[in-house]
């Protein structure tokens, strides 16, 4: 088991684990709309399936909401 930080909380995971696998493991809503930061760097969606996480990595799942004027 390895420990990573997901959205500010410690999480135990089994390595090897890709970003795509972590998205599935955490049942992320609307995975096609989520942006991911690994160690404070945005990860291109094309690399979700091939980027393997390491012990102590920090991962953030982010949703960007558009806004407008009233």
PDB file of C-alpha atoms in Angstrom:
ATOM      1  CA  UNK A   1       0.000   0.000   0.000  1.00  0.00           C
ATOM      2  CA  UNK A   2       1.065   3.531  -0.707  1.00  0.00           C
ATOM      3  CA  UNK A   3      -0.174   6.837   0.584  1.00  0.00           C
ATOM      4  CA  UNK A   4      -1.139   9.759  -1.642  1.00  0.00           C
ATOM      5  CA  UNK A   5      -3.077  12.949  -0.967  1.00  0.00           C
ATOM      6  CA  UNK A   6      -6.328  13.412  -2.880  1.00  0.00           C
ATOM      7  CA  UNK A   7      -8.061  16.781  -2.618  1.00  0.00           C
ATOM      8  CA  UNK A   8      -6.195  17.474   0.611  1.00  0.00           C
ATOM      9  CA  UNK A   9      -6.958  14.136   2.285  1.00  0.00           C
ATOM     10  CA  UNK A  10      -4.639  11.171   2.764  1.00  0.00           C
ATOM     11  CA  UNK A  11      -5.660   8.070   0.851  1.00  0.00           C
ATOM     12  CA  UNK A  12      -4.211   4.561   0.846  1.00  0.00           C
ATOM     13  CA  UNK A  13      -3.867   3.079  -2.644  1.00  0.00           C
ATOM     14  CA  UNK A  14      -2.253   0.075  -4.259  1.00  0.00           C
ATOM     15  CA  UNK A  15       0.437   0.886  -6.808  1.00  0.00           C
ATOM     16  CA  UNK A  16       0.813   0.831  -9.733  1.00  0.00           C
ATOM     17  CA  UNK A  17      -2.142   3.166 -10.220  1.00  0.00           C
ATOM     18  CA  UNK A  18      -2.779   5.600 -13.054  1.00  0.00           C
ATOM     19  CA  UNK A  19      -4.680   8.860 -12.841  1.00  0.00           C
ATOM     20  CA  UNK A  20      -7.534   7.204 -14.778  1.00  0.00           C
ATOM     21  CA  UNK A  21      -7.582   4.406 -12.215  1.00  0.00           C
ATOM     22  CA  UNK A  22      -7.708   6.923  -9.366  1.00  0.00           C
ATOM     23  CA  UNK A  23     -10.640   8.696 -11.033  1.00  0.00           C
ATOM     24  CA  UNK A  24     -12.510   5.375 -11.153  1.00  0.00           C
ATOM     25  CA  UNK A  25     -11.475   4.427  -7.616  1.00  0.00           C
ATOM     26  CA  UNK A  26     -12.885   7.698  -6.278  1.00  0.00           C
ATOM     27  CA  UNK A  27     -16.107   7.514  -8.312  1.00  0.00           C
ATOM     28  CA  UNK A  28     -15.499  10.994  -9.698  1.00  0.00           C
ATOM     29  CA  UNK A  29     -18.701  12.492 -11.093  1.00  0.00           C
ATOM     30  CA  UNK A  30     -18.509  13.578 -14.719  1.00  0.00           C
ATOM     31  CA  UNK A  31     -14.959  12.326 -15.293  1.00  0.00           C
ATOM     32  CA  UNK A  32     -15.037  13.803 -18.802  1.00  0.00           C
ATOM     33  CA  UNK A  33     -15.364  17.271 -17.216  1.00  0.00           C
ATOM     34  CA  UNK A  34     -12.726  17.005 -14.488  1.00  0.00           C
ATOM     35  CA  UNK A  35      -9.302  18.610 -14.628  1.00  0.00           C
ATOM     36  CA  UNK A  36      -6.488  16.990 -12.678  1.00  0.00           C
ATOM     37  CA  UNK A  37      -3.455  18.453 -10.972  1.00  0.00           C
ATOM     38  CA  UNK A  38      -0.640  16.160  -9.875  1.00  0.00           C
ATOM     39  CA  UNK A  39       1.835  17.834  -7.545  1.00  0.00           C
ATOM     40  CA  UNK A  40       0.400  21.255  -8.488  1.00  0.00           C
ATOM     41  CA  UNK A  41       0.873  20.697 -12.253  1.00  0.00           C
ATOM     42  CA  UNK A  42      -2.105  20.368 -14.561  1.00  0.00           C
ATOM     43  CA  UNK A  43      -2.114  17.063 -16.416  1.00  0.00           C
ATOM     44  CA  UNK A  44      -3.313  16.888 -20.011  1.00  0.00           C
ATOM     45  CA  UNK A  45      -6.287  14.539 -20.355  1.00  0.00           C
ATOM     46  CA  UNK A  46      -4.347  12.546 -22.984  1.00  0.00           C
ATOM     47  CA  UNK A  47      -2.002  11.382 -20.200  1.00  0.00           C
ATOM     48  CA  UNK A  48      -4.580  10.283 -17.583  1.00  0.00           C
ATOM     49  CA  UNK A  49      -4.328   6.636 -18.652  1.00  0.00           C
ATOM     50  CA  UNK A  50      -0.527   6.517 -18.764  1.00  0.00           C
ATOM     51  CA  UNK A  51       0.534   8.685 -15.816  1.00  0.00           C
ATOM     52  CA  UNK A  52       1.347   6.452 -12.873  1.00  0.00           C
ATOM     53  CA  UNK A  53       1.126   7.880  -9.391  1.00  0.00           C
ATOM     54  CA  UNK A  54       3.891   7.570  -6.821  1.00  0.00           C
ATOM     55  CA  UNK A  55       3.998   7.474  -3.028  1.00  0.00           C
ATOM     56  CA  UNK A  56       3.206  10.928  -1.534  1.00  0.00           C
ATOM     57  CA  UNK A  57       1.877  12.409  -4.791  1.00  0.00           C
ATOM     58  CA  UNK A  58      -0.706  15.140  -4.313  1.00  0.00           C
ATOM     59  CA  UNK A  59      -3.683  14.915  -6.660  1.00  0.00           C
ATOM     60  CA  UNK A  60      -6.494  17.429  -6.996  1.00  0.00           C
ATOM     61  CA  UNK A  61      -9.675  16.923  -8.993  1.00  0.00           C
ATOM     62  CA  UNK A  62     -11.021  20.263 -10.197  1.00  0.00           C
ATOM     63  CA  UNK A  63     -14.145  21.393 -11.995  1.00  0.00           C
ATOM     64  CA  UNK A  64     -14.111  24.782 -13.681  1.00  0.00           C
ATOM     65  CA  UNK A  65     -17.443  26.553 -13.807  1.00  0.00           C
ATOM     66  CA  UNK A  66     -18.211  29.196 -16.356  1.00  0.00           C
ATOM     67  CA  UNK A  67     -20.075  32.283 -15.399  1.00  0.00           C
ATOM     68  CA  UNK A  68     -21.725  35.187 -17.013  1.00  0.00           C
ATOM     69  CA  UNK A  69     -23.129  38.595 -16.373  1.00  0.00           C
ATOM     70  CA  UNK A  70     -26.649  39.362 -15.278  1.00  0.00           C
TER      71      UNK A  70
END
